[in-house]
Amino acid sequence: MHGDEPTEQVEHEGGAETPTLSLSRDVTAVDLPSLLHAIASDPEKRTEAGKCGSSSPDDTLLKSLPYLPGTVPSPTEKNLTDAELDAHVPATLAGAEATSGLLAEDEDDGWTYPEGGRGWWVVIGCTIIAAVTLGWGLAWGVFQSYYKEHLFPGVPDSVLSVLGSIPGTVMNPIAFVVGKYADRYGYRLFIICGCITAFIAMLTAAFSTTLWQLFLTQGLLQGICTGLILPVAMAAPAQWFHKKRGLTSGIVIAGSSFGGGAASLVAQQLLTHLGLRYTLLAYAFLHAVLMSASVLMIRDRPHPRSARYTHAPIEWWDASLFRTPLFWAVAVSIFVTVFGYLGPYFYIEQYTLSQLPNLDPALLAVPAAVMNFSAALGRSTIGLLADRIGVLNAFIGSVFIAGCVQLLLWNFAHSFGVIIVFSIACGFFGAAFISLVSVLGAKLFGVRNLAALSGILMLFNMPGQAGGSPLVGAILAASGNNWHAPICFSGLCCVVGAFIMVPARLAKEKRIFAVY
């Protein structure tokens, strides 16, 4: 059957044969707002169409149209609840989601999800990929301390923080482009390219001897590989799961936190005993093995209405999306929150040393490792919780608590025990919002082009990824190494980001305690 041809099917009801019309996905993609609006606004036309005895495709289509608000329902339709009737309204009339050019979540109900099986291998593969790419960047605090002490003692902390921020800065615009092309040509190609780039980045960093060389290898190349991989790794589980989407996305991003925690502990010991070059060489070949296994686990399962099937031209800027207030509430919330996200990861080791100068050097990396391990647990747990209480509720709650933890706990952490408690709490709540971004996008805007949408939302991470940590370092230097000023800045960014998301939540669901 050709994709653009309607076919007639025969339904047996009480022995009678009733012709009905079945449309392929290409026909359902036709824009019919004006036709539907005309029928909805004139009940007599709908009644006359229903009485028409013609068997032409147009008349059959009119008969098969679902109940629309403002029309006169048939006797059988009167037995349906309002929620059941609304569920059949086409997305072109469904409200704000229609203006975004993306599928609303309810429109995906015709597309079944395995909710397991082969999908779990995809989750495992994406988790490993996230651990060795994005997770490696979360161990930057260990390298920053090493560079400051052994290689570049005269370089300001803010400059070294810029080096650590480059991967996140480069990642976001690349992720935007990759998201568009991945929806069109498939995910696997970009994962393979990202893995190759990650290996080259670490291999060349091992032989870098100057700061500008590290900016190119450990900064620029690492950002390119993460940009190639991250939007795909975040979006792939959503192709296989619907009910467990929050959990699976949380597991994938939790992999980055677990990788960061393991790297923080192991890299600290390797740097002390082997030096920078052999540490990076060991990690390069270990990551190569893990990434090769991951590529074999990940498989595409694109939505039937995705650009992969429809071969629609790539739309780089969806102007209607940017005219939607709901989108801007989400985007601005992410923009502000990121400024308070990376500060604890980059500076917790330096903060620990400033508070406890006589601490055993082997213990300096423990708070960073604990923070990353706790983030892995938090991302999975809060992802699971998001499936129960709603992704917007989980986002607002976790970001708000993360800000309060910095303001009320980090400001007064003067002993090793309190620093560890802060690291656990900050990691558990502070990192969860990253794993919720793609789930939140799927909830509000659908999954048809989720990789592209994830890339757009990640663009709003870029200013915070680039300037958040260096700004913390600059505030610290300007305040005369008074830690209260940068801590308050970081914590307030999270609190304000949570409050900005509240209008988006209330616009979709006004009941405060409702699941959404």
Coordinates of C-alpha atoms in Angstrom, one line a residue:
M1 CA 0.0 0.0 0.0
H2 CA 1.4 3.4 -0.9
G3 CA 1.7 5.9 2.0
D4 CA -0.6 8.4 0.4
E5 CA -3.5 6.2 -0.6
P6 CA -6.6 5.8 1.6
T7 CA -7.9 2.2 1.8
E8 CA -11.3 0.9 2.6
Q9 CA -11.7 -1.8 5.3
V10 CA -14.7 -3.8 6.1
E11 CA -16.0 -4.1 9.7
H12 CA -18.4 -6.9 10.6
E13 CA -21.1 -5.7 12.9
G14 CA -24.1 -7.9 13.4
G15 CA -23.4 -9.6 10.1
A16 CA -23.5 -6.3 8.1
E17 CA -20.6 -5.0 6.3
T18 CA -19.9 -1.4 6.8
P19 CA -17.2 0.4 4.8
T20 CA -14.9 2.6 6.8
L21 CA -11.9 4.6 5.9
S22 CA -8.3 3.9 7.1
L23 CA -5.8 6.6 6.5
S24 CA -2.0 6.2 6.5
R25 CA 0.2 8.5 8.5
D26 CA 0.9 10.7 5.5
V27 CA -2.8 11.5 5.1
T28 CA -3.2 12.2 8.8
A29 CA -0.4 14.8 8.4
V30 CA -2.6 16.8 6.1
D31 CA -3.5 20.2 7.5
L32 CA -7.3 20.2 8.0
P33 CA -7.9 23.0 10.5
S34 CA -10.2 25.0 8.3
L35 CA -12.3 22.0 7.4
L36 CA -12.7 20.9 11.0
H37 CA -13.4 24.5 12.2
A38 CA -16.2 24.8 9.6
I39 CA -17.8 21.6 10.7
A40 CA -17.4 22.4 14.4
S41 CA -19.0 25.8 14.0
D42 CA -22.0 24.6 12.0
P43 CA -23.7 21.6 13.6
E44 CA -26.2 21.4 10.7
K45 CA -23.4 20.7 8.2
R46 CA -22.2 17.8 10.4
T47 CA -25.7 16.4 10.6
E48 CA -26.2 16.7 6.9
A49 CA -22.8 15.1 6.2
G50 CA -23.7 12.2 8.5
K51 CA -27.0 11.6 6.6
C52 CA -25.3 11.7 3.2
G53 CA -25.5 8.4 1.5
S54 CA -22.5 9.0 -0.7
S55 CA -19.6 6.6 -0.3
S56 CA -17.0 9.0 -1.6
P57 CA -13.8 9.3 0.5
D58 CA -14.7 12.8 1.5
D59 CA -18.1 11.9 2.9
T60 CA -16.6 8.8 4.7
L61 CA -14.0 11.1 6.2
L62 CA -16.6 13.5 7.5
K63 CA -18.5 10.6 9.1
S64 CA -15.4 9.2 10.8
L65 CA -14.5 12.6 12.3
P66 CA -14.6 12.5 16.2
Y67 CA -16.8 14.7 18.3
L68 CA -15.7 18.3 18.3
P69 CA -16.6 21.0 20.8
G70 CA -19.7 22.9 19.6
T71 CA -21.2 20.1 17.5
V72 CA -24.2 17.9 18.3
P73 CA -23.0 14.5 19.5
S74 CA -24.6 11.3 18.3
P75 CA -26.5 9.1 20.8
T76 CA -23.5 6.9 21.3
E77 CA -21.2 9.9 21.8
K78 CA -23.4 11.2 24.6
N79 CA -22.4 8.2 26.6
L80 CA -18.8 9.3 26.6
T81 CA -17.2 11.4 29.3
D82 CA -15.8 14.8 28.5
A83 CA -12.3 13.6 29.0
E84 CA -12.9 10.7 26.6
L85 CA -14.3 13.0 24.0
D86 CA -11.5 15.6 24.4
A87 CA -8.9 12.8 23.9
H88 CA -10.1 12.4 20.3
V89 CA -9.8 16.1 19.4
P90 CA -7.1 16.5 16.8
A91 CA -3.9 18.2 17.9
T92 CA -4.5 21.1 15.5
L93 CA -7.4 22.2 17.8
A94 CA -5.8 21.1 21.1
G95 CA -4.7 24.5 22.3
A96 CA -1.2 25.9 23.0
E97 CA 0.6 22.7 21.9
A98 CA -0.8 23.1 18.4
T99 CA 1.1 26.3 17.9
S100 CA 4.5 24.7 18.6
G101 CA 4.5 22.5 15.5
L102 CA 5.1 19.4 17.7
L103 CA 2.9 16.6 18.7
A104 CA 1.0 17.0 22.0
E105 CA 1.6 14.1 24.3
D106 CA -1.9 12.7 23.9
E107 CA -1.5 12.4 20.2
D108 CA 1.3 9.8 20.7
D109 CA -1.3 7.4 22.2
G110 CA -1.7 5.6 18.8
W111 CA 2.0 4.7 18.9
T112 CA 2.7 1.8 21.2
Y113 CA 5.8 1.6 23.4
P114 CA 7.4 -1.7 24.4
E115 CA 8.0 -0.4 28.0
G116 CA 10.9 -2.8 28.3
G117 CA 12.6 -5.6 26.4
R118 CA 15.1 -4.4 23.9
G119 CA 14.6 -0.9 25.3
W120 CA 16.5 -1.8 28.5
W121 CA 19.6 -2.5 26.4
V122 CA 19.2 1.0 24.9
V123 CA 19.0 2.5 28.4
I124 CA 22.2 0.6 29.5
G125 CA 24.1 1.7 26.3
C126 CA 23.0 5.4 26.7
T127 CA 23.9 5.2 30.4
I128 CA 27.5 4.0 29.7
I129 CA 27.9 6.6 26.9
A130 CA 26.8 9.4 29.3
A131 CA 29.2 8.1 32.0
V132 CA 32.3 8.3 29.9
T133 CA 31.5 11.6 28.2
L134 CA 29.3 14.0 30.2
G135 CA 30.4 12.3 33.4
W136 CA 34.1 12.8 32.7
G137 CA 33.4 16.5 32.7
L138 CA 31.9 16.4 36.2
A139 CA 35.3 15.2 37.5
W140 CA 36.9 18.5 36.4
G141 CA 37.3 19.7 39.9
V142 CA 40.0 17.1 40.5
F143 CA 41.9 18.2 37.4
Q144 CA 41.5 21.9 38.2
S145 CA 43.1 21.4 41.6
Y146 CA 45.9 19.3 40.0
Y147 CA 46.6 22.0 37.4
K148 CA 46.6 24.7 40.0
E149 CA 49.0 22.9 42.3
H150 CA 51.4 21.3 39.8
L151 CA 51.2 22.7 36.3
F152 CA 49.8 26.2 36.3
P153 CA 50.1 27.7 39.8
G154 CA 50.1 31.3 38.5
V155 CA 46.9 30.9 36.5
P156 CA 43.8 32.3 38.2
D157 CA 41.0 30.0 39.3
S158 CA 38.5 31.8 37.0
V159 CA 40.7 31.0 34.0
L160 CA 41.0 27.3 34.9
S161 CA 37.2 27.2 35.4
V162 CA 36.8 28.5 31.9
L163 CA 38.8 25.5 30.7
G164 CA 36.4 23.2 32.6
S165 CA 33.4 25.1 31.2
I166 CA 34.4 24.9 27.5
P167 CA 33.0 21.4 26.9
G168 CA 29.6 22.5 28.2
T169 CA 29.7 25.7 26.2
V170 CA 30.7 24.0 22.9
M171 CA 28.3 21.1 23.6
N172 CA 25.0 23.1 23.5
P173 CA 25.1 24.7 20.0
I174 CA 26.4 21.4 18.6
A175 CA 23.6 19.5 20.4
F176 CA 21.1 21.8 18.8
V177 CA 22.3 21.0 15.3
V178 CA 22.8 17.3 16.0
G179 CA 19.2 17.1 17.4
K180 CA 17.8 18.3 14.1
Y181 CA 19.9 15.9 12.0
A182 CA 19.5 13.0 14.3
D183 CA 15.7 13.1 14.0
R184 CA 16.1 13.2 10.2
Y185 CA 18.9 10.6 9.7
G186 CA 18.9 8.5 12.8
Y187 CA 20.7 8.4 16.1
R188 CA 23.4 5.7 15.6
L189 CA 25.6 7.7 13.2
F190 CA 26.0 10.6 15.6
I191 CA 26.7 8.3 18.5
I192 CA 29.6 6.6 16.6
C193 CA 31.0 10.0 15.6
G194 CA 30.8 11.2 19.2
C195 CA 32.6 8.1 20.5
I196 CA 35.5 8.5 18.0
T197 CA 35.8 12.2 18.8
A198 CA 35.9 11.4 22.6
F199 CA 38.7 8.9 22.1
I200 CA 40.7 11.4 20.0
A201 CA 40.1 14.2 22.6
M202 CA 41.5 12.2 25.5
L203 CA 44.4 10.8 23.5
T204 CA 45.6 14.2 22.3
A205 CA 45.0 15.7 25.8
A206 CA 47.5 13.2 27.2
F207 CA 50.2 14.7 25.1
S208 CA 49.3 18.3 25.7
T209 CA 51.9 20.4 27.6
T210 CA 50.6 23.9 27.5
L211 CA 47.4 25.6 28.6
W212 CA 46.2 26.5 25.1
Q213 CA 46.7 22.9 24.0
L214 CA 44.5 21.7 26.8
F215 CA 41.9 24.3 25.8
L216 CA 41.8 22.6 22.4
T217 CA 41.8 19.0 23.5
Q218 CA 40.3 18.7 26.9
G219 CA 38.1 21.7 26.2
L220 CA 37.0 22.0 22.5
L221 CA 37.2 18.4 21.4
Q222 CA 35.6 17.1 24.6
G223 CA 32.7 19.6 24.0
I224 CA 32.3 18.4 20.4
C225 CA 32.0 14.7 21.4
T226 CA 29.5 15.5 24.2
G227 CA 27.4 17.6 21.8
L228 CA 27.3 14.8 19.3
I229 CA 26.2 12.2 21.9
L230 CA 24.2 13.9 24.6
P231 CA 20.9 14.9 22.8
V232 CA 20.8 11.5 21.2
A233 CA 21.5 9.6 24.5
M234 CA 18.8 11.7 26.3
A235 CA 16.2 11.2 23.6
A236 CA 16.7 7.5 22.7
P237 CA 15.0 6.0 25.8
A238 CA 11.8 8.0 25.0
Q239 CA 11.4 6.0 21.8
W240 CA 11.0 2.8 23.9
F241 CA 9.3 3.9 27.1
H242 CA 6.2 6.1 27.9
K243 CA 5.1 5.2 31.4
K244 CA 8.7 4.8 32.6
R245 CA 10.1 7.7 30.6
G246 CA 11.1 9.7 33.7
L247 CA 12.8 6.7 35.2
T248 CA 14.8 5.7 32.1
S249 CA 15.9 9.3 31.4
G250 CA 16.9 9.6 35.0
I251 CA 19.0 6.4 34.8
V252 CA 20.8 7.6 31.6
I253 CA 21.8 11.0 33.1
A254 CA 22.5 9.2 36.4
G255 CA 25.2 7.4 34.4
S256 CA 27.0 10.7 34.0
S257 CA 27.0 11.3 37.7
F258 CA 28.2 7.8 38.4
G259 CA 31.0 8.3 35.9
G260 CA 31.9 11.6 37.4
G261 CA 32.0 10.1 40.9
A262 CA 34.2 7.1 39.8
A263 CA 36.5 9.4 37.8
S264 CA 36.9 11.8 40.8
L265 CA 38.2 9.0 43.0
V266 CA 40.3 7.1 40.5
A267 CA 41.7 10.1 38.7
Q268 CA 42.9 11.6 42.0
Q269 CA 44.9 8.5 42.8
L270 CA 46.2 8.1 39.2
L271 CA 47.3 11.7 38.9
T272 CA 49.2 11.4 42.2
H273 CA 51.0 8.1 41.3
L274 CA 51.2 8.2 37.4
G275 CA 50.9 11.8 36.4
L276 CA 48.7 13.5 33.9
R277 CA 49.8 11.8 30.7
Y278 CA 49.5 8.2 31.8
T279 CA 46.2 8.9 33.6
L280 CA 44.6 10.2 30.4
L281 CA 46.0 7.4 28.3
A282 CA 44.6 4.8 30.7
Y283 CA 41.2 6.4 30.6
A284 CA 41.3 6.8 26.8
F285 CA 41.6 3.1 26.1
L286 CA 39.2 2.2 28.9
H287 CA 36.6 4.6 27.5
A288 CA 37.2 3.2 24.0
V289 CA 36.2 -0.3 25.1
L290 CA 33.1 0.9 27.0
M291 CA 31.9 3.1 24.1
S292 CA 32.3 0.3 21.6
A293 CA 30.1 -2.0 23.7
S294 CA 27.5 0.8 24.1
V295 CA 27.2 1.4 20.3
L296 CA 26.1 -2.2 19.9
M297 CA 23.4 -1.8 22.5
I298 CA 21.7 1.3 21.1
R299 CA 19.0 0.9 18.4
D300 CA 16.7 3.5 16.8
R301 CA 12.9 3.3 17.1
P302 CA 11.7 6.5 15.5
H303 CA 8.1 7.7 15.8
P304 CA 6.1 7.1 12.6
R305 CA 5.5 10.9 12.2
S306 CA 9.1 11.8 12.8
A307 CA 11.2 13.4 10.1
R308 CA 13.0 10.1 9.7
Y309 CA 9.8 8.6 8.1
T310 CA 8.1 11.6 6.6
H311 CA 11.4 13.0 5.1
A312 CA 10.2 16.5 5.9
P313 CA 12.8 19.2 5.4
I314 CA 14.7 20.2 8.4
E315 CA 13.1 23.2 10.1
W316 CA 15.9 25.0 12.0
W317 CA 13.7 27.5 13.8
D318 CA 10.1 26.9 14.7
A319 CA 9.0 30.5 15.0
S320 CA 5.6 29.4 16.4
L321 CA 7.4 27.6 19.3
F322 CA 9.2 30.8 20.3
R323 CA 5.9 32.7 20.3
T324 CA 4.5 30.3 22.9
P325 CA 4.7 31.7 26.5
L326 CA 4.9 28.1 27.9
F327 CA 8.1 27.5 26.0
W328 CA 9.7 30.7 27.3
A329 CA 8.8 29.9 30.9
V330 CA 10.6 26.5 30.5
A331 CA 13.6 28.0 28.6
V332 CA 14.2 30.9 31.1
S333 CA 13.9 28.6 34.1
I334 CA 16.6 26.4 32.6
F335 CA 18.7 29.4 31.7
V336 CA 18.8 30.7 35.2
T337 CA 19.1 27.4 37.0
V338 CA 22.3 26.3 35.2
F339 CA 24.2 29.3 36.7
G340 CA 23.8 27.6 40.1
Y341 CA 24.4 24.0 38.9
L342 CA 28.1 23.5 38.3
G343 CA 29.6 25.7 41.1
P344 CA 29.5 23.1 43.8
Y345 CA 31.1 20.5 41.4
F346 CA 33.9 22.7 40.3
Y347 CA 34.7 24.3 43.7
I348 CA 33.9 21.7 46.4
E349 CA 37.5 20.4 46.5
Q350 CA 38.9 23.9 46.7
Y351 CA 36.4 24.8 49.4
T352 CA 37.3 21.7 51.4
L353 CA 41.0 22.6 51.3
S354 CA 40.3 26.2 52.4
Q355 CA 38.2 25.0 55.4
L356 CA 40.4 22.0 56.3
P357 CA 44.0 22.8 55.2
N358 CA 45.5 19.9 57.2
L359 CA 43.2 17.3 55.7
D360 CA 44.8 14.2 54.2
P361 CA 45.2 14.8 50.5
A362 CA 43.6 11.4 49.7
L363 CA 40.4 12.7 51.2
L364 CA 40.2 15.9 49.2
A365 CA 38.4 14.2 46.3
V366 CA 35.9 12.4 48.5
P367 CA 33.3 15.3 48.6
A368 CA 33.3 15.6 44.8
A369 CA 33.0 11.8 44.4
V370 CA 30.2 11.7 47.0
M371 CA 28.4 14.5 45.2
N372 CA 28.5 12.7 41.9
F373 CA 27.4 9.3 43.3
S374 CA 24.6 11.0 45.2
A375 CA 23.6 12.8 41.9
A376 CA 23.4 9.4 40.2
L377 CA 21.0 8.1 42.9
G378 CA 19.1 11.4 42.9
R379 CA 18.6 11.5 39.1
S380 CA 17.2 7.9 39.1
T381 CA 15.1 8.4 42.2
I382 CA 13.7 11.8 41.1
G383 CA 13.1 10.4 37.6
L384 CA 11.0 7.6 39.1
L385 CA 9.3 10.1 41.3
A386 CA 8.5 12.3 38.3
D387 CA 6.5 9.4 36.8
R388 CA 4.4 9.4 40.0
I389 CA 4.0 13.0 40.9
G390 CA 4.5 14.7 37.5
V391 CA 7.6 15.9 35.8
L392 CA 7.0 19.6 36.4
N393 CA 6.3 19.0 40.1
A394 CA 9.6 17.0 40.3
F395 CA 11.5 19.7 38.5
I396 CA 10.3 22.6 40.6
G397 CA 10.8 20.7 43.9
S398 CA 14.3 19.4 43.2
V399 CA 15.6 22.7 41.9
F400 CA 14.2 24.6 44.8
I401 CA 15.6 22.2 47.4
A402 CA 19.0 22.3 45.7
G403 CA 19.1 26.1 46.0
C404 CA 18.1 25.9 49.7
V405 CA 20.7 23.3 50.4
Q406 CA 23.4 25.6 49.1
L407 CA 22.1 28.7 51.0
L408 CA 21.4 27.0 54.3
L409 CA 24.0 24.1 54.4
W410 CA 27.0 24.9 52.3
N411 CA 27.3 28.4 53.8
F412 CA 27.8 26.8 57.2
A413 CA 29.8 23.7 56.3
H414 CA 33.0 24.1 58.2
S415 CA 33.8 20.4 59.2
F416 CA 34.4 17.4 57.0
G417 CA 31.2 15.7 58.1
V418 CA 29.0 18.7 57.3
I419 CA 30.8 19.0 53.9
I420 CA 29.9 15.4 53.2
V421 CA 26.3 15.9 54.2
F422 CA 26.1 18.9 51.9
S423 CA 27.7 17.0 49.0
I424 CA 25.1 14.2 49.4
A425 CA 22.1 16.6 49.5
C426 CA 23.4 18.9 46.8
G427 CA 24.2 16.0 44.5
F428 CA 20.8 14.3 45.1
F429 CA 18.7 17.3 44.3
G430 CA 20.9 19.6 42.3
A431 CA 21.6 17.4 39.3
A432 CA 18.2 16.0 38.7
F433 CA 16.9 18.9 36.6
I434 CA 19.3 18.0 33.7
S435 CA 17.7 14.5 33.4
L436 CA 14.2 16.0 33.6
V437 CA 14.7 18.4 30.7
S438 CA 13.9 15.9 27.9
V439 CA 11.1 14.3 29.9
L440 CA 9.6 17.7 30.5
G441 CA 9.9 18.5 26.7
A442 CA 8.1 15.2 25.9
K443 CA 5.4 16.0 28.4
L444 CA 4.7 19.5 27.1
F445 CA 5.5 19.3 23.4
G446 CA 5.5 15.6 22.4
V447 CA 8.1 13.1 21.2
R448 CA 8.0 13.4 17.4
N449 CA 11.1 15.5 17.2
L450 CA 12.3 15.1 20.8
A451 CA 16.0 15.2 20.0
A452 CA 15.6 18.5 18.2
L453 CA 13.6 19.9 21.0
S454 CA 16.2 18.7 23.5
G455 CA 18.8 20.5 21.5
I456 CA 16.9 23.7 21.5
L457 CA 16.4 23.6 25.3
M458 CA 20.1 22.8 25.7
L459 CA 20.9 26.0 24.0
F460 CA 19.6 27.8 27.0
N461 CA 22.1 25.8 29.1
M462 CA 25.0 27.4 27.2
P463 CA 25.4 30.8 29.1
G464 CA 25.3 29.1 32.5
Q465 CA 27.6 26.3 31.3
A466 CA 30.1 28.8 30.0
G467 CA 29.8 31.6 32.6
G468 CA 28.4 30.0 35.7
S469 CA 31.6 28.5 37.2
P470 CA 34.0 31.3 36.1
L471 CA 31.5 33.8 37.5
V472 CA 31.6 32.0 40.9
G473 CA 35.4 32.2 40.7
A474 CA 35.3 35.9 39.9
I475 CA 32.9 36.6 42.8
L476 CA 35.2 34.6 45.1
A477 CA 38.2 36.6 44.1
A478 CA 36.4 39.9 44.2
S479 CA 35.1 39.2 47.8
G480 CA 38.6 38.4 49.1
N481 CA 38.1 34.7 49.2
N482 CA 34.9 35.1 51.2
W483 CA 32.9 32.0 50.3
H484 CA 29.6 33.3 51.3
A485 CA 29.2 35.6 48.3
P486 CA 29.7 32.9 45.6
I487 CA 27.6 30.4 47.5
C488 CA 24.7 32.8 47.8
F489 CA 24.9 33.6 44.1
S490 CA 24.8 29.9 43.2
G491 CA 22.0 29.0 45.6
L492 CA 19.8 31.9 44.6
C493 CA 20.1 31.0 40.9
C494 CA 18.5 27.6 41.7
V495 CA 15.7 29.1 43.8
V496 CA 14.8 31.8 41.2
G497 CA 14.9 29.1 38.5
A498 CA 12.4 27.0 40.4
F499 CA 10.0 30.0 40.8
I500 CA 10.2 30.8 37.1
M501 CA 8.9 27.3 36.3
V502 CA 5.8 27.8 38.5
P503 CA 3.8 29.8 36.0
A504 CA 4.3 27.0 33.3
R505 CA 3.1 24.5 35.8
L506 CA 0.0 26.5 36.7
A507 CA -0.8 27.2 33.0
K508 CA -1.1 23.5 32.4
E509 CA -2.6 22.5 35.7
K510 CA -4.1 25.0 38.1
R511 CA -4.6 22.5 40.9
I512 CA -1.6 22.8 43.2
F513 CA -1.5 19.2 44.4
A514 CA -2.4 17.6 41.0
V515 CA 0.0 15.2 39.3
Y516 CA 1.6 17.1 36.4

